């Protein structure tokens, strides 16, 4: 019997996958537990529509990330902080600070977890920072740390 899995089922398949299983297994286990539905023409067409919608959504997310990257690429963002005489900061510039500065200057909202920083910036100067906007899209920006 052909069924469409509603959830991942060990040793059978992944969610939204059409699989062939024994009739007894489908009738006695998969269907009563709500793990699968019979693969009728209407169910298969619904599955196809879901896959197309998911594909469109992923493409739209990729396009939005690319637009954000184009806005941010090769820009210099200035962060003002208090520093000592040797150029060492009182505190540090974190990913949260960088995300806030980018949002203030460009209006592009970025999650602080998307900012790739080896360690918090603790000295004055300019540093290159990578921002992961999507799994396929990254943007390089420069963060210029100046004394306030």
PDB file of C-alpha atoms in Angstrom:
ATOM      1  CA  UNK A   1       0.000   0.000   0.000  1.00  0.00           C
ATOM      2  CA  UNK A   2       1.273   3.475  -0.871  1.00  0.00           C
ATOM      3  CA  UNK A   3       1.129   6.003   1.940  1.00  0.00           C
ATOM      4  CA  UNK A   4       2.292   9.580   2.534  1.00  0.00           C
ATOM      5  CA  UNK A   5       4.164   9.949   5.803  1.00  0.00           C
ATOM      6  CA  UNK A   6       3.034  12.776   8.078  1.00  0.00           C
ATOM      7  CA  UNK A   7       6.070  12.386  10.345  1.00  0.00           C
ATOM      8  CA  UNK A   8       9.506  10.790  10.205  1.00  0.00           C
ATOM      9  CA  UNK A   9       9.141   7.049  10.818  1.00  0.00           C
ATOM     10  CA  UNK A  10      12.255   5.042  11.638  1.00  0.00           C
ATOM     11  CA  UNK A  11      13.213   2.460   8.990  1.00  0.00           C
ATOM     12  CA  UNK A  12      10.408   3.636   6.685  1.00  0.00           C
ATOM     13  CA  UNK A  13      10.993   7.207   5.574  1.00  0.00           C
ATOM     14  CA  UNK A  14      10.922  10.947   6.152  1.00  0.00           C
ATOM     15  CA  UNK A  15       8.019  13.352   6.550  1.00  0.00           C
ATOM     16  CA  UNK A  16       6.077  14.150   3.314  1.00  0.00           C
ATOM     17  CA  UNK A  17       7.602  11.154   1.543  1.00  0.00           C
ATOM     18  CA  UNK A  18       5.530   8.682  -0.490  1.00  0.00           C
ATOM     19  CA  UNK A  19       6.472   5.122   0.476  1.00  0.00           C
ATOM     20  CA  UNK A  20       5.265   1.598  -0.226  1.00  0.00           C
ATOM     21  CA  UNK A  21       4.574  -0.410   2.944  1.00  0.00           C
ATOM     22  CA  UNK A  22       2.855  -3.677   3.767  1.00  0.00           C
ATOM     23  CA  UNK A  23      -0.945  -3.403   3.893  1.00  0.00           C
ATOM     24  CA  UNK A  24      -1.111  -4.719   7.462  1.00  0.00           C
ATOM     25  CA  UNK A  25       1.560  -2.330   8.708  1.00  0.00           C
ATOM     26  CA  UNK A  26      -0.282   0.614   7.169  1.00  0.00           C
ATOM     27  CA  UNK A  27      -3.764  -0.387   8.435  1.00  0.00           C
ATOM     28  CA  UNK A  28      -2.699  -1.513  11.910  1.00  0.00           C
ATOM     29  CA  UNK A  29       0.059   0.949  12.794  1.00  0.00           C
ATOM     30  CA  UNK A  30       0.696   3.930  10.493  1.00  0.00           C
ATOM     31  CA  UNK A  31      -2.869   5.017   9.741  1.00  0.00           C
ATOM     32  CA  UNK A  32      -4.393   4.600  13.264  1.00  0.00           C
ATOM     33  CA  UNK A  33      -1.461   6.407  14.929  1.00  0.00           C
ATOM     34  CA  UNK A  34      -1.760   9.299  12.465  1.00  0.00           C
ATOM     35  CA  UNK A  35       1.770   8.755  11.138  1.00  0.00           C
ATOM     36  CA  UNK A  36       0.594   8.434   7.532  1.00  0.00           C
ATOM     37  CA  UNK A  37      -2.332   8.895   5.166  1.00  0.00           C
ATOM     38  CA  UNK A  38      -3.330   6.789   2.183  1.00  0.00           C
ATOM     39  CA  UNK A  39      -1.712   8.033  -1.030  1.00  0.00           C
ATOM     40  CA  UNK A  40      -4.859   8.964  -2.968  1.00  0.00           C
ATOM     41  CA  UNK A  41      -4.841  11.301  -5.965  1.00  0.00           C
ATOM     42  CA  UNK A  42      -6.130  14.218  -3.867  1.00  0.00           C
ATOM     43  CA  UNK A  43      -3.508  13.623  -1.134  1.00  0.00           C
ATOM     44  CA  UNK A  44      -0.738  13.434  -3.748  1.00  0.00           C
ATOM     45  CA  UNK A  45      -1.867  16.714  -5.323  1.00  0.00           C
ATOM     46  CA  UNK A  46      -1.923  18.393  -1.870  1.00  0.00           C
ATOM     47  CA  UNK A  47       1.610  17.121  -1.248  1.00  0.00           C
ATOM     48  CA  UNK A  48       2.751  18.488  -4.614  1.00  0.00           C
ATOM     49  CA  UNK A  49       1.233  21.909  -3.815  1.00  0.00           C
ATOM     50  CA  UNK A  50       2.962  21.969  -0.416  1.00  0.00           C
ATOM     51  CA  UNK A  51       6.317  21.183  -2.012  1.00  0.00           C
ATOM     52  CA  UNK A  52       5.859  23.939  -4.598  1.00  0.00           C
ATOM     53  CA  UNK A  53       4.878  26.460  -1.904  1.00  0.00           C
ATOM     54  CA  UNK A  54       7.912  25.501   0.189  1.00  0.00           C
ATOM     55  CA  UNK A  55      10.167  25.893  -2.858  1.00  0.00           C
ATOM     56  CA  UNK A  56       8.742  29.358  -3.616  1.00  0.00           C
ATOM     57  CA  UNK A  57       9.214  30.425   0.007  1.00  0.00           C
ATOM     58  CA  UNK A  58      12.852  29.292   0.020  1.00  0.00           C
ATOM     59  CA  UNK A  59      13.509  31.186  -3.215  1.00  0.00           C
ATOM     60  CA  UNK A  60      11.885  34.322  -1.775  1.00  0.00           C
ATOM     61  CA  UNK A  61      14.044  34.087   1.378  1.00  0.00           C
ATOM     62  CA  UNK A  62      17.136  33.734  -0.798  1.00  0.00           C
ATOM     63  CA  UNK A  63      16.170  36.797  -2.854  1.00  0.00           C
ATOM     64  CA  UNK A  64      15.554  38.877   0.286  1.00  0.00           C
ATOM     65  CA  UNK A  65      18.901  37.827   1.748  1.00  0.00           C
ATOM     66  CA  UNK A  66      20.630  38.771  -1.519  1.00  0.00           C
ATOM     67  CA  UNK A  67      19.004  42.233  -1.439  1.00  0.00           C
ATOM     68  CA  UNK A  68      20.201  42.735   2.150  1.00  0.00           C
ATOM     69  CA  UNK A  69      23.702  41.623   1.164  1.00  0.00           C
ATOM     70  CA  UNK A  70      23.769  44.113  -1.716  1.00  0.00           C
ATOM     71  CA  UNK A  71      22.820  46.927   0.701  1.00  0.00           C
ATOM     72  CA  UNK A  72      25.500  45.964   3.228  1.00  0.00           C
ATOM     73  CA  UNK A  73      28.404  44.795   1.073  1.00  0.00           C
ATOM     74  CA  UNK A  74      31.661  46.751   1.531  1.00  0.00           C
ATOM     75  CA  UNK A  75      30.127  49.410   3.805  1.00  0.00           C
ATOM     76  CA  UNK A  76      31.938  50.851   6.793  1.00  0.00           C
ATOM     77  CA  UNK A  77      29.992  51.132  10.038  1.00  0.00           C
ATOM     78  CA  UNK A  78      31.322  53.308  12.820  1.00  0.00           C
ATOM     79  CA  UNK A  79      30.983  52.344  16.473  1.00  0.00           C
ATOM     80  CA  UNK A  80      31.838  54.942  19.152  1.00  0.00           C
ATOM     81  CA  UNK A  81      33.026  53.588  22.499  1.00  0.00           C
ATOM     82  CA  UNK A  82      35.048  54.788  25.464  1.00  0.00           C
ATOM     83  CA  UNK A  83      38.688  53.803  25.353  1.00  0.00           C
ATOM     84  CA  UNK A  84      41.823  54.210  27.419  1.00  0.00           C
ATOM     85  CA  UNK A  85      44.998  56.018  26.379  1.00  0.00           C
ATOM     86  CA  UNK A  86      46.526  52.867  24.851  1.00  0.00           C
ATOM     87  CA  UNK A  87      43.564  52.278  22.551  1.00  0.00           C
ATOM     88  CA  UNK A  88      42.088  49.514  24.663  1.00  0.00           C
ATOM     89  CA  UNK A  89      38.328  49.688  25.109  1.00  0.00           C
ATOM     90  CA  UNK A  90      36.461  49.858  28.378  1.00  0.00           C
ATOM     91  CA  UNK A  91      34.374  46.754  27.675  1.00  0.00           C
ATOM     92  CA  UNK A  92      34.096  45.474  24.121  1.00  0.00           C
ATOM     93  CA  UNK A  93      32.120  45.691  20.897  1.00  0.00           C
ATOM     94  CA  UNK A  94      29.866  42.635  20.657  1.00  0.00           C
ATOM     95  CA  UNK A  95      27.790  41.091  17.887  1.00  0.00           C
ATOM     96  CA  UNK A  96      24.737  42.747  19.416  1.00  0.00           C
ATOM     97  CA  UNK A  97      26.375  46.178  19.131  1.00  0.00           C
ATOM     98  CA  UNK A  98      27.283  45.508  15.495  1.00  0.00           C
ATOM     99  CA  UNK A  99      23.736  44.364  14.638  1.00  0.00           C
ATOM    100  CA  UNK A 100      22.304  47.497  16.288  1.00  0.00           C
ATOM    101  CA  UNK A 101      24.655  49.842  14.395  1.00  0.00           C
ATOM    102  CA  UNK A 102      23.817  48.201  11.067  1.00  0.00           C
ATOM    103  CA  UNK A 103      20.092  48.481  11.751  1.00  0.00           C
ATOM    104  CA  UNK A 104      20.404  52.135  12.815  1.00  0.00           C
ATOM    105  CA  UNK A 105      22.379  53.171   9.729  1.00  0.00           C
ATOM    106  CA  UNK A 106      20.723  51.089   6.996  1.00  0.00           C
ATOM    107  CA  UNK A 107      17.384  49.981   8.397  1.00  0.00           C
ATOM    108  CA  UNK A 108      18.302  46.352   7.681  1.00  0.00           C
ATOM    109  CA  UNK A 109      17.400  44.218  10.693  1.00  0.00           C
ATOM    110  CA  UNK A 110      20.023  41.570  11.419  1.00  0.00           C
ATOM    111  CA  UNK A 111      19.983  38.930  14.119  1.00  0.00           C
ATOM    112  CA  UNK A 112      23.059  39.132  16.352  1.00  0.00           C
ATOM    113  CA  UNK A 113      23.625  35.384  15.836  1.00  0.00           C
ATOM    114  CA  UNK A 114      24.176  36.021  12.112  1.00  0.00           C
ATOM    115  CA  UNK A 115      27.178  38.262  12.806  1.00  0.00           C
ATOM    116  CA  UNK A 116      30.332  36.158  12.629  1.00  0.00           C
ATOM    117  CA  UNK A 117      32.931  37.437  15.056  1.00  0.00           C
ATOM    118  CA  UNK A 118      35.830  35.345  16.382  1.00  0.00           C
ATOM    119  CA  UNK A 119      36.017  37.307  19.610  1.00  0.00           C
ATOM    120  CA  UNK A 120      34.531  40.583  20.822  1.00  0.00           C
ATOM    121  CA  UNK A 121      36.422  43.642  19.544  1.00  0.00           C
ATOM    122  CA  UNK A 122      38.507  45.102  22.368  1.00  0.00           C
ATOM    123  CA  UNK A 123      40.705  47.653  20.592  1.00  0.00           C
ATOM    124  CA  UNK A 124      40.269  50.740  18.427  1.00  0.00           C
ATOM    125  CA  UNK A 125      40.606  50.325  14.683  1.00  0.00           C
ATOM    126  CA  UNK A 126      38.881  48.713  11.726  1.00  0.00           C
ATOM    127  CA  UNK A 127      37.892  45.054  11.503  1.00  0.00           C
ATOM    128  CA  UNK A 128      36.232  43.055   8.740  1.00  0.00           C
ATOM    129  CA  UNK A 129      33.146  41.182   9.889  1.00  0.00           C
ATOM    130  CA  UNK A 130      31.175  38.525   8.021  1.00  0.00           C
ATOM    131  CA  UNK A 131      27.386  38.502   8.245  1.00  0.00           C
ATOM    132  CA  UNK A 132      25.604  35.255   7.356  1.00  0.00           C
ATOM    133  CA  UNK A 133      22.265  36.358   5.939  1.00  0.00           C
ATOM    134  CA  UNK A 134      21.332  32.951   4.497  1.00  0.00           C
ATOM    135  CA  UNK A 135      23.082  29.619   4.158  1.00  0.00           C
ATOM    136  CA  UNK A 136      24.146  30.656   0.635  1.00  0.00           C
ATOM    137  CA  UNK A 137      24.511  34.427   1.141  1.00  0.00           C
ATOM    138  CA  UNK A 138      27.107  36.294   3.205  1.00  0.00           C
ATOM    139  CA  UNK A 139      28.099  39.943   3.332  1.00  0.00           C
ATOM    140  CA  UNK A 140      31.440  41.464   4.390  1.00  0.00           C
ATOM    141  CA  UNK A 141      31.282  44.762   6.276  1.00  0.00           C
ATOM    142  CA  UNK A 142      33.919  46.826   8.011  1.00  0.00           C
ATOM    143  CA  UNK A 143      33.445  47.901  11.603  1.00  0.00           C
ATOM    144  CA  UNK A 144      35.416  51.009  12.507  1.00  0.00           C
ATOM    145  CA  UNK A 145      35.785  51.377  16.252  1.00  0.00           C
ATOM    146  CA  UNK A 146      36.487  54.989  17.285  1.00  0.00           C
ATOM    147  CA  UNK A 147      36.856  56.681  20.636  1.00  0.00           C
ATOM    148  CA  UNK A 148      33.799  58.512  21.898  1.00  0.00           C
TER     149      UNK A 148
END
